[in-house]
Coordinates of C-alpha atoms in Angstrom, one line a residue:
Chain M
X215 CA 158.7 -12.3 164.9
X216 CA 161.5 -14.8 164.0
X217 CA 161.5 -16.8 160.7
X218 CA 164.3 -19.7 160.5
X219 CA 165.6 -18.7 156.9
X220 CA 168.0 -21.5 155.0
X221 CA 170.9 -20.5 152.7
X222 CA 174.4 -19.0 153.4
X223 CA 175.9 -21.9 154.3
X224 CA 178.3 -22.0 151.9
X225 CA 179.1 -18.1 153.0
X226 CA 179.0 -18.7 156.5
X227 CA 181.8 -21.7 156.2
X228 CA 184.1 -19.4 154.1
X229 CA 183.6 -16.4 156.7
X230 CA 185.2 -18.5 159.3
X231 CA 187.9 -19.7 157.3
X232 CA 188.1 -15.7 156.3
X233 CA 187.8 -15.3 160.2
X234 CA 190.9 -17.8 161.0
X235 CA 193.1 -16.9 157.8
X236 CA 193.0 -12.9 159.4
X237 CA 193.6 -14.7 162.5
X238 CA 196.8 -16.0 161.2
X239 CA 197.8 -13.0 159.6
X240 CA 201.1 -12.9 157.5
X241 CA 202.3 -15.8 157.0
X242 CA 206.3 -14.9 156.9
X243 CA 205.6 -13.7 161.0
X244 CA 206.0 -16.3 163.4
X245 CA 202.4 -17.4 164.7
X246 CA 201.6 -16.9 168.3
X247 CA 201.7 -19.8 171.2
X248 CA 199.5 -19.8 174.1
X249 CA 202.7 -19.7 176.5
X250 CA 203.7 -16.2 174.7
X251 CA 200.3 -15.0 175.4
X252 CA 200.4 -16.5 178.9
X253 CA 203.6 -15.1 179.5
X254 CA 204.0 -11.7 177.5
X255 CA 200.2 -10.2 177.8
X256 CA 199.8 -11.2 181.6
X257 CA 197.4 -7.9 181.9
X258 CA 194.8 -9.0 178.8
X259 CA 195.0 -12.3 180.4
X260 CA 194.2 -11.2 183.8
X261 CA 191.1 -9.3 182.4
X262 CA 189.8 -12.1 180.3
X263 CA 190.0 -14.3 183.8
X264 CA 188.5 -11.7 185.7
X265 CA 185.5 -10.9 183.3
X266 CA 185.0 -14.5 182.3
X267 CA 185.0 -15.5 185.8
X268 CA 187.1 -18.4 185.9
X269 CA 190.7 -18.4 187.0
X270 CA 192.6 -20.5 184.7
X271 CA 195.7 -18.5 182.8
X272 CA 196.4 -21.4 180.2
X273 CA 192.5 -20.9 179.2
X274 CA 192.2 -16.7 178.9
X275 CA 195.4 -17.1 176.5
X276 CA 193.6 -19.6 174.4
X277 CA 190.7 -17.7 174.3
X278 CA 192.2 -14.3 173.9
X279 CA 194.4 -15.9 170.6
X280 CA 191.0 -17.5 169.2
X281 CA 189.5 -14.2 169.6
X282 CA 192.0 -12.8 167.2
X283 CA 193.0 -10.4 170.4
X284 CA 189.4 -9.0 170.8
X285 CA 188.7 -9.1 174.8
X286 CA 184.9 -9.4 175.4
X287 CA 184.8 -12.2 172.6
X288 CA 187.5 -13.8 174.8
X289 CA 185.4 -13.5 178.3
X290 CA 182.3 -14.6 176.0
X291 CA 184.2 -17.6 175.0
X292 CA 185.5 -18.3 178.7
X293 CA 182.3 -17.9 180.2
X294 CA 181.2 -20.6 177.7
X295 CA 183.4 -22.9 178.5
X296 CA 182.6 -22.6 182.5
X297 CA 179.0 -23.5 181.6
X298 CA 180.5 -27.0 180.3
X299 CA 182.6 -27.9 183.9
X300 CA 180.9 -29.8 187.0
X301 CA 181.5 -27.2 190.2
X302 CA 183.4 -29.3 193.3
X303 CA 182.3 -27.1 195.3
X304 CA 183.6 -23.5 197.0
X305 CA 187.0 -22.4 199.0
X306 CA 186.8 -21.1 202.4
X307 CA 187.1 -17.5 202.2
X308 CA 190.9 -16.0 200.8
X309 CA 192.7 -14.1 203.1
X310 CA 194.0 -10.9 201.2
X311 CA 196.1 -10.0 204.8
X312 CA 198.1 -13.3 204.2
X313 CA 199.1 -12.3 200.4
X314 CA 202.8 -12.6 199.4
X315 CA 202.5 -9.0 198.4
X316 CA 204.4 -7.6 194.7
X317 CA 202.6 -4.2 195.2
X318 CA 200.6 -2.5 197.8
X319 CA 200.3 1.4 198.0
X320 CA 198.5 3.5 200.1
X321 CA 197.2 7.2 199.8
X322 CA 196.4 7.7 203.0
X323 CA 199.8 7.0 205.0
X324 CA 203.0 7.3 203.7
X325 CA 205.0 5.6 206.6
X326 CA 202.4 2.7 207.0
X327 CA 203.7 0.0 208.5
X328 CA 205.1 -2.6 205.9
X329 CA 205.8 0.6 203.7
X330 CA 205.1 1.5 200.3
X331 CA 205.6 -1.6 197.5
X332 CA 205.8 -0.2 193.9
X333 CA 206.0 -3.6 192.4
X334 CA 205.3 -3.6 188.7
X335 CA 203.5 -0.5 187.7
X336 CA 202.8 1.8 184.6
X337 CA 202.4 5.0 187.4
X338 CA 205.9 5.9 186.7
X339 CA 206.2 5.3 183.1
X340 CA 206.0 8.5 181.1
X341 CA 203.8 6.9 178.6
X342 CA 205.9 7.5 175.8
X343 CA 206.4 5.0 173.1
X344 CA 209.8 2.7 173.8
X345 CA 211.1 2.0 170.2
X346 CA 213.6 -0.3 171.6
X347 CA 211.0 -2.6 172.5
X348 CA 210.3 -3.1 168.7
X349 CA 213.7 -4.0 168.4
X350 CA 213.2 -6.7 170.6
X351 CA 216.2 -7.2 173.1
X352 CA 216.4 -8.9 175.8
X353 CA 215.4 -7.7 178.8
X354 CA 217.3 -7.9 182.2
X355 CA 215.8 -9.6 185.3
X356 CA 214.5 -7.4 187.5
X357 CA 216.8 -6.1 190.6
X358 CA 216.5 -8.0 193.7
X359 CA 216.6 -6.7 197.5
X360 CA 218.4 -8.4 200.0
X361 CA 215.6 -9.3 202.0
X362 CA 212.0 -10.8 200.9
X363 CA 209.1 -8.3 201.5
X364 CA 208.4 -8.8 205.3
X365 CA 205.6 -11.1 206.0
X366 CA 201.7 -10.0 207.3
X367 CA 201.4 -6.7 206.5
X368 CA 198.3 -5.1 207.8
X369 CA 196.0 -3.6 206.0
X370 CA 195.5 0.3 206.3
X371 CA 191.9 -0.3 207.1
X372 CA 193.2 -2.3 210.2
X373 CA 195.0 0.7 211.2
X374 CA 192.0 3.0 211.4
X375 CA 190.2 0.1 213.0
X376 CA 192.2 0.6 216.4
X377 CA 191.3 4.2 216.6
X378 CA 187.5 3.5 215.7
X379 CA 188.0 5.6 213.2
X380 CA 186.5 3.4 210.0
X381 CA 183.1 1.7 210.1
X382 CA 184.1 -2.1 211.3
X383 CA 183.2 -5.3 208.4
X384 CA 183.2 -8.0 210.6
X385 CA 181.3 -11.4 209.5
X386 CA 178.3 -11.8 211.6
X387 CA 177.3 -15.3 209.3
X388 CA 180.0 -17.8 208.4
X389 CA 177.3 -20.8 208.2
X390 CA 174.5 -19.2 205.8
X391 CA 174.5 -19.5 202.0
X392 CA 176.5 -17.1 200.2
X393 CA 174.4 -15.8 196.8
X394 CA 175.3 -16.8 193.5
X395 CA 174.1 -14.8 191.0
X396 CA 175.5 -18.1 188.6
X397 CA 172.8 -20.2 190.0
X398 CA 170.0 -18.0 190.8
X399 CA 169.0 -15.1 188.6
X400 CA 169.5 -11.5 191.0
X401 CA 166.1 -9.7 192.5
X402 CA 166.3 -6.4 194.0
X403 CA 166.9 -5.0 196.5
X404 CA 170.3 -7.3 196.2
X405 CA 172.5 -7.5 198.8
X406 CA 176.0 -6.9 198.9
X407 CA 177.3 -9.9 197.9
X408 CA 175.6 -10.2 195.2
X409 CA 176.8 -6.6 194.0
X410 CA 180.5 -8.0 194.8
X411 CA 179.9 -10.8 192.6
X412 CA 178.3 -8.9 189.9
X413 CA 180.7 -6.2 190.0
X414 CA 183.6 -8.4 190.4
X415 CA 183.0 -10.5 186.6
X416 CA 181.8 -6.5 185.1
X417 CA 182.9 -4.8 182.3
X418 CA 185.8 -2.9 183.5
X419 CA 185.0 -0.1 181.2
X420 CA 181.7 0.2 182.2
X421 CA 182.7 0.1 185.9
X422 CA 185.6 2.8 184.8
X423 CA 183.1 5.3 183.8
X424 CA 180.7 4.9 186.7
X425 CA 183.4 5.1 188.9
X426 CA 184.3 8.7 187.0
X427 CA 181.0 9.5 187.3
X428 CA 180.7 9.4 191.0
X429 CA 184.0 11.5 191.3
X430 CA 182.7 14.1 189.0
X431 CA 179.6 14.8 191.1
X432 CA 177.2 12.1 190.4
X433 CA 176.8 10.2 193.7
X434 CA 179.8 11.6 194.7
X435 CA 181.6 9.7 198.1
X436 CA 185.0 11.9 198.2
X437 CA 186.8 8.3 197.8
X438 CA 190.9 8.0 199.1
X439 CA 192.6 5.0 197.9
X440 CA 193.3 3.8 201.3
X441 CA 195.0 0.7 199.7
X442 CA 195.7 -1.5 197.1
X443 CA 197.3 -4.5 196.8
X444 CA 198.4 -7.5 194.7
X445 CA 199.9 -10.9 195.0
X446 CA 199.6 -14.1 195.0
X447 CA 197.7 -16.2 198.0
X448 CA 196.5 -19.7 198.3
X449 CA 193.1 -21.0 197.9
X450 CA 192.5 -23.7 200.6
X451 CA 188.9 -25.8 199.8
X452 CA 187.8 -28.9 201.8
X453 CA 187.3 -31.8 200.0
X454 CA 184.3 -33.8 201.3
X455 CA 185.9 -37.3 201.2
X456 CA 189.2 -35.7 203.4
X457 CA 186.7 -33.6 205.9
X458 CA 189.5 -30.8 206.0
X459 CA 191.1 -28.2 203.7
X460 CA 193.7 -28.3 201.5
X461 CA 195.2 -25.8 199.8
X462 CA 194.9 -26.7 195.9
X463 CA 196.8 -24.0 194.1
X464 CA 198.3 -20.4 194.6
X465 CA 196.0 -17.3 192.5
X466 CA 197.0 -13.3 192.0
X467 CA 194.5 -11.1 193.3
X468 CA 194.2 -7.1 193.0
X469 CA 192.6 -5.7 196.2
X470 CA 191.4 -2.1 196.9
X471 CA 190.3 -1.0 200.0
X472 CA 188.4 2.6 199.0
X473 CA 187.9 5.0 202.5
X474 CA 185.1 7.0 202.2
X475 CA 184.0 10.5 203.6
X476 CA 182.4 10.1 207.4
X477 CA 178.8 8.5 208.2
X478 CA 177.5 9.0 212.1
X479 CA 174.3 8.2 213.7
X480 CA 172.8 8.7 217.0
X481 CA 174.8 6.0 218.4
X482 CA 177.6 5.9 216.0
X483 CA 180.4 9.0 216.2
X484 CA 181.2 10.1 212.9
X485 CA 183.8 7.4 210.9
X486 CA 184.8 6.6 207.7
X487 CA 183.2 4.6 205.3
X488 CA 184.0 1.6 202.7
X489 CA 183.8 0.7 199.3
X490 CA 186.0 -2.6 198.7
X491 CA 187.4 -4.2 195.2
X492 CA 188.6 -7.7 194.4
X493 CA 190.2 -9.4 191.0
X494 CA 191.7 -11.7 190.2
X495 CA 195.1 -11.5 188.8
X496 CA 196.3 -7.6 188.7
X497 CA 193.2 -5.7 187.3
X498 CA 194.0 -2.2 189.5
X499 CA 192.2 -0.5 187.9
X500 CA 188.8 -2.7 187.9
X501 CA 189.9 -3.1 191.8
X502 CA 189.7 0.9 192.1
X503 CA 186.6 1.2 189.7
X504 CA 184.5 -1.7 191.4
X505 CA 185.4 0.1 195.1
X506 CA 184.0 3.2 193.9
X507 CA 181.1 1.5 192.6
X508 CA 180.4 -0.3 195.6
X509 CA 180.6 2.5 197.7
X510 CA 178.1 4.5 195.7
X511 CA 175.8 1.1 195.9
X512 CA 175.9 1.1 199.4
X513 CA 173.5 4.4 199.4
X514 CA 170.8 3.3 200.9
X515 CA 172.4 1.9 204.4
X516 CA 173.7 5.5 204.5
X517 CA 170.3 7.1 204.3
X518 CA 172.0 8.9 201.2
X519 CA 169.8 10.1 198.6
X520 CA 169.5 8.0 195.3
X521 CA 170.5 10.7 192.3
X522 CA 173.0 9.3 190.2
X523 CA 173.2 6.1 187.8
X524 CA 176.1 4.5 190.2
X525 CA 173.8 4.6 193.0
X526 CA 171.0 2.7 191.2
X527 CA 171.7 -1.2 191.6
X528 CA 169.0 -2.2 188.7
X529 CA 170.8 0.2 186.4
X530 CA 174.2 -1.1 187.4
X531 CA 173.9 -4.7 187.9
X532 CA 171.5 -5.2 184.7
X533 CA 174.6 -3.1 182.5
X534 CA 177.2 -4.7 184.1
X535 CA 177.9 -8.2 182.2
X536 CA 179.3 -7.2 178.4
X537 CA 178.6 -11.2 177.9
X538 CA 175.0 -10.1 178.4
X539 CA 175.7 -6.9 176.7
X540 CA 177.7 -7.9 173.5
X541 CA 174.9 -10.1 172.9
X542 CA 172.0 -7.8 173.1
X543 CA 173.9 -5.2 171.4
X544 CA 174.6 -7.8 168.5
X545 CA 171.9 -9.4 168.0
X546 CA 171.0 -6.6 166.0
X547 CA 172.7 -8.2 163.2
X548 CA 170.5 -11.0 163.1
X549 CA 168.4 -11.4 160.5
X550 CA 165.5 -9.4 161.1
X551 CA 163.9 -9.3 157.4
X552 CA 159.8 -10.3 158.6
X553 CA 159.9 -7.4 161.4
X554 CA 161.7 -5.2 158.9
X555 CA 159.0 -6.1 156.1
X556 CA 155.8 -5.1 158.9
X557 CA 157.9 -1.9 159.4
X558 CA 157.5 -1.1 156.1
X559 CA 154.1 -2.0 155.3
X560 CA 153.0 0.2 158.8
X561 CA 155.5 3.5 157.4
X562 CA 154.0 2.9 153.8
X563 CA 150.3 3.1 154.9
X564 CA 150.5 6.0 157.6
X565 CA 152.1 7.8 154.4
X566 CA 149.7 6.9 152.3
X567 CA 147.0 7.9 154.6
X568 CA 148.7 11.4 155.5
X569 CA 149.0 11.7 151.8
X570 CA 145.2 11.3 151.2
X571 CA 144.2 13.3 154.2
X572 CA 146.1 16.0 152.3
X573 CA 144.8 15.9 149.3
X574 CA 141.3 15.5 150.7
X575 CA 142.2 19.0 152.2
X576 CA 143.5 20.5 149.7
X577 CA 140.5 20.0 147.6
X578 CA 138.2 21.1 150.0
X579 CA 140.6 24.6 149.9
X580 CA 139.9 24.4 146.5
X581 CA 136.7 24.3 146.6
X582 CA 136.5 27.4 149.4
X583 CA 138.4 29.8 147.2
X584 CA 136.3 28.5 143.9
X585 CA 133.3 29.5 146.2
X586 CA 134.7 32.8 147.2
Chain R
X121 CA 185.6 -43.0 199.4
X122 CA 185.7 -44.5 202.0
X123 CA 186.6 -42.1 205.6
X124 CA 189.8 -42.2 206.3
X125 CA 191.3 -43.1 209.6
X126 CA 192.5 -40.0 211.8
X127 CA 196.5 -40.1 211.2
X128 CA 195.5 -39.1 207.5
X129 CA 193.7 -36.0 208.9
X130 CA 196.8 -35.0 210.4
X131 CA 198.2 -31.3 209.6
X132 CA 201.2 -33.5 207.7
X133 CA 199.1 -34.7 205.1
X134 CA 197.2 -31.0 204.5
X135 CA 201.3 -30.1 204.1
X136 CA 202.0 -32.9 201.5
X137 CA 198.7 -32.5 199.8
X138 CA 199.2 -28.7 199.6
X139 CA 202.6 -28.9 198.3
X140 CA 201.8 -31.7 195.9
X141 CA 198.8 -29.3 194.3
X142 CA 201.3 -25.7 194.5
X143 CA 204.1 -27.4 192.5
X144 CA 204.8 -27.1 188.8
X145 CA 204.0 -29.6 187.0
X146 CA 207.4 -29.6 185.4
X147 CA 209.0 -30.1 188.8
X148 CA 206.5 -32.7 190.2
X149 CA 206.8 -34.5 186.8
X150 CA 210.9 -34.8 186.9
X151 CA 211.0 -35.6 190.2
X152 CA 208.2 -38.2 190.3
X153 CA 209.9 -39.7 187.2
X154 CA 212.8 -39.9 189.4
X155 CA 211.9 -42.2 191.9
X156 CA 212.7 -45.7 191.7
X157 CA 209.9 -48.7 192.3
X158 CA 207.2 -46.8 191.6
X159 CA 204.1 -49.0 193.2
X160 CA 200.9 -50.1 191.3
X161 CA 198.0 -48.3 191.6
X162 CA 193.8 -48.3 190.3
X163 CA 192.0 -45.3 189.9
X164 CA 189.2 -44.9 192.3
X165 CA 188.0 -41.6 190.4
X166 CA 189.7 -41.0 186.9
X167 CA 190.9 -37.5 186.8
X168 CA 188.0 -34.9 186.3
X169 CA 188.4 -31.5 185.2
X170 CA 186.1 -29.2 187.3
X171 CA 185.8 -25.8 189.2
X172 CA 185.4 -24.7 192.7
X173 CA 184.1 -21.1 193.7
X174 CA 186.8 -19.1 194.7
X175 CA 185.4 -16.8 197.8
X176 CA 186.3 -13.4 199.4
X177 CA 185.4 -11.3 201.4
X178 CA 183.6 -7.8 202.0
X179 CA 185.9 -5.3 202.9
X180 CA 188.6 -7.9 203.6
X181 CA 187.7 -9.4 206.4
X182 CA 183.5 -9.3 206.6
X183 CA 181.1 -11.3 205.0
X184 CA 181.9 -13.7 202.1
X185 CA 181.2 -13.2 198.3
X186 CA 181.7 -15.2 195.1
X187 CA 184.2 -13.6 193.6
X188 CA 184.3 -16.4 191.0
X189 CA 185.6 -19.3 189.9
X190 CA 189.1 -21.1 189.2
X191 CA 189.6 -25.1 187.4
X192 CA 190.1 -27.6 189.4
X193 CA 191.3 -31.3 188.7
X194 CA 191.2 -34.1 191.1
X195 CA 191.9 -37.5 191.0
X196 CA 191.7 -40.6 193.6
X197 CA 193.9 -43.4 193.4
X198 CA 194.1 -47.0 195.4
X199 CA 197.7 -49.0 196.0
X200 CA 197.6 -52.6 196.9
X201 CA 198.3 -51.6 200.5
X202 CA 195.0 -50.4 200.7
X203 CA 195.9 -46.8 201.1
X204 CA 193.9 -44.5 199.5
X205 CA 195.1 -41.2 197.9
X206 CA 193.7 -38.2 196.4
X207 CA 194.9 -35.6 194.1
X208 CA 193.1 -32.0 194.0
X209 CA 195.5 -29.5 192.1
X210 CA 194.3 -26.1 190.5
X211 CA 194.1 -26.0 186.2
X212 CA 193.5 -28.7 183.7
X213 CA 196.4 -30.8 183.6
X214 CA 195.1 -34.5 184.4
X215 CA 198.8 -36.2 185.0
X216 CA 199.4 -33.7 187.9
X217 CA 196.3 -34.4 189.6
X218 CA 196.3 -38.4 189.6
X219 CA 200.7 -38.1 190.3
X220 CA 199.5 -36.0 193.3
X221 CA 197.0 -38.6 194.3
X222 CA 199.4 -41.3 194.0
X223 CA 202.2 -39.9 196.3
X224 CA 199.2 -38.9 199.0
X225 CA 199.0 -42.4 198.8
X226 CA 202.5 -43.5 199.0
X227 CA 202.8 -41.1 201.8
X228 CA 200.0 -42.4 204.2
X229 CA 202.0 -45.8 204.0
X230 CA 204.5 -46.6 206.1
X231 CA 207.4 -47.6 203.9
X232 CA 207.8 -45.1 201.3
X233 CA 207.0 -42.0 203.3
X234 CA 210.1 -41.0 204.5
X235 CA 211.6 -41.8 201.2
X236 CA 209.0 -39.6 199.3
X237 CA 209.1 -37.2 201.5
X238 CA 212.9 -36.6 200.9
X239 CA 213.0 -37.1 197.0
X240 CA 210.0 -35.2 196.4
X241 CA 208.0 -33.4 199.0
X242 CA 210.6 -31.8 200.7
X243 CA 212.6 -30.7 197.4
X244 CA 209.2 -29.2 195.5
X245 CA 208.6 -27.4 198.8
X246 CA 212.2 -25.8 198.8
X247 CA 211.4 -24.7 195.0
X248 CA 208.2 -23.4 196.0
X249 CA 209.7 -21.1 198.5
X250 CA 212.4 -20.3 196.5
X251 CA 209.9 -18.8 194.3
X252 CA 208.3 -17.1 196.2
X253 CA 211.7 -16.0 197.5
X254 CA 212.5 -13.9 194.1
X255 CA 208.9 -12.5 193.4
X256 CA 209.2 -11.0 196.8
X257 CA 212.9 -10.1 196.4
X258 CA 211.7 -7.9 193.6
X259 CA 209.2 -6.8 195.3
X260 CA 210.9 -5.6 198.3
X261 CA 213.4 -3.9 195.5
X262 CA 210.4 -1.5 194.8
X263 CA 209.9 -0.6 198.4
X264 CA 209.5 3.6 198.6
X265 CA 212.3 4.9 200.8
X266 CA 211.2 8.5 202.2
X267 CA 213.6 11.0 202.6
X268 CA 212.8 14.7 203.9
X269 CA 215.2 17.6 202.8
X270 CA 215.7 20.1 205.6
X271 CA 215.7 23.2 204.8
X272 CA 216.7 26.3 206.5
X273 CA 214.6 29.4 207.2

């Protein structure tokens, strides 16, 4: 039961003045622009864009600053915002094989072709603390090779591909409706799109731990990271008053292709299996957690029995969102007094009845050992 | 908006148009400001902030997914010429998208395309690539080079 309650205006007006004056913080420190958040917390940014779904940098700073740093109240207020915007319509597919690549690794094959891109990466930090950073230096651009990664690098799942060695994803249906989980609410069984898209705006904690969880015996797939990759690529869309694509801005995208231990049937030999990741901006390791995820998912067209909580779509695609989430979680706080008062009336008069029933007992003792 | 005729479906304007909406603003800005008699023009469509669906696909290369959604603004612009231009350029910023639209018009016309092509298409291409150039510069820096020590017995 819900009762509209008035009062606390006057409280609720100076908590978010409270709320903006922590936001500001000391006043003798310099305050934060959106270009230094842009520019010097690229990774929060990325996640913000990622879980909010809605790629727009300028925006995630924003948010991410007017969430006094905290990341699911950014997404929350991102994913807000995108309710308020008219959709143009949807790009023709992105092709990750044509990215301008600043990292792509491989644990499968060290000498694949196009070779192995560090780019940016905390794997080789040794995760101590850098106290020069706090005494804020300037730091050097970083070195440049003579020549520009080469162009077209294939992707190691291509490379299997010749050899017939990793189940084929070919598009049998470039014509139908793709599912939007934004438009129409999710039934189950889903398909796999609607996983990708649901996994793809996730929590990236939440997918982190189911991801662990399959690897630690719970639906496990014995996973290699057959690639990841990450760069920027353009996102062509056809306008209908042109009647052909144009390419209307560049995005960064984290891909990871997950190989998977061998499925055979009757008419298919033994090959490897899938599990695919996509972000945008350089989430690796949502990329790596959503390919796990998928691949566990994908249970059923393997014939593979349903044990563990990544295999079971309801239980992942209903926990995914931490929009959803936060809000169910939170709403906790919400004012709750009538339900509370019934609580109380229902825990006072079971007491009270247990409380007679005893004393009813009791006197009928009494009146046993009176009797004896 | 009104079809337009088949020159303007040409792969040269899908260049144009592409390297108008890729280009800082900063860049597009300076330049634009740059050029000398810049012609009149109406707005067909006043610059709209929206979003279009940004799709992958499974695996790489199967079936497509959402994967979600970037901002869009577009704009559509008329010159006195009669030539109609239009502006679609990823984020917020509203100037971009009706400049963009304005030299897609310029640059259907006759007169001013070669002119615009040299004092602002071509130069925020060469930017563009030169870019692109450094990231991957850098990138290429970080490129593993295996070495195997030999070892006897």
């Amino acid at each position: 039961m819900y009762v509209a309650v008035k009062g606390g205006d006057k409280a609720i007006e100076n908590s978010l003045h409270y709320l903006a004056d922590i936001r500001r913080g000391d006043r003798r420190v310099p305050e934060l622009s959106i270009q230094q958040i842009r520019e010097q917390l690229p990774l929060a940014v990325d996640r913000v864009m990622t879980e909010g779904s809605l790629y727009d940098p300028d925006l995630a700073a924003l948010a991410i600053k007017q969430a006094n740093g905290d990341i699911q109240e950014a997404v929350f207020l991102l994913r807000a915002y995108r309710t308020t915007l008219p959709r143009f319509g949807a790009s023709q597919a992105i092709d990750t094989g044509a990215m301008q690549i600043r990292r792509r690794i491989s644990a499968t094959y060290k000498d694949l072709p196009g070779g192995q891109i560090l780019g940016p990466s905390f794997d080789y930090t040794h995760r101590l603390l850098d106290f020069t950073l706090a005494a804020n230096g300037e730091t050097p651009e970083a070195p440049t090779s003579e020549e520009p990664v080469a162009d077209g690098m294939p992707r190691v799942a291509d490379i299997l591909d010749h050899e017939g060695l990793i189940e084929l994803d070919l598009p049998d249906d470039e014509d139908g409706p793709v599912p939007d989980l934004t438009r129409e609410s999710t039934s189950f069984p889903a398909d796999r799109a609607t996983r990708l898209q649901n996994l793809a705006r996730g929590d990236e904690g939440f997918l982190l731990a189911l991801g662990y969880s399959t690897q630690r015996g719970f639906g496990n797939n014995h996973p290699f990271a057959g690639e990841i990759r990450m760069g920027e690529l353009a996102v062509s869309f056809e306008p209908e008053e042109l009647g052909f694509e144009i390419e209307i801005g560049e995005i960064t995208v984290t891909e990871c292709q997950m190989v998977n231990q061998f499925k055979g049937s009757a008419k298919v030999p033994p090959q490897f299996t899938r599990g695919y990741g996509l972000t945008f901006g350089h989430c690796e390791r949502k990329a790596m957690s959503m390919a796990l995820v998928d691949r566990a998912l994908r249970a059923k067209e393997f014939s593979e029995e349903i044990t563990a909580p990544a295999q079971d779509e309801e239980f992942v695609l209903y926990h995914s969102d931490n929009v959803e989430a936060s809000g169910f979680v939170q709403h906790l706080k919400l004012p709750h007094y009538v339900d509370f008062q019934g609580e109380l009336v229902t825990v006072r008069e079971l007491r009270k009845e247990i409380a007679a029933r005893e004393a009813a007992e009791r006197t009928d003792d009494d009146e046993l050992a009176a009797a004896e | 908006m009104g079809t337009q005729s088949p020159q303007h479906q040409s792969p040269a304007r899908k260049r144009w148009m592409s390297i108008l909406a890729k280009a800082s603003f900063e860049d597009l800005r300076s330049l634009w400001q740059n050029l000398p008699d810049k012609p009149a023009w109406t707005r067909v469509r006043p610059p709209e902030i929206g979003m279009v669906m940004v799709r992958g696909r499974m695996g790489g290369t199967g079936n497509r997914f959402n994967l979600g959604e970037m901002t869009v603004t577009r704009c559509s612009v008329g010159l006195e010429s009669g030539d109609l231009g239009h502006g679609y350029v990823s984020g917020r910023n509203k100037e971009h998208a009706e400049i963009a639209a304005v030299i897609d018009a310029l640059m259907q016309g006759e007169e001013r395309a070669e002119t615009v092509e040299h004092s602002i298409i071509k130069p925020l291409e060469l930017r563009h690539q030169q870019g692109r150039e450094t990231a991957s510069r850098k990138a290429a820096a970080t490129k593993v080079e295996f070495f195997t020590v030999a070892r006897e017995n």
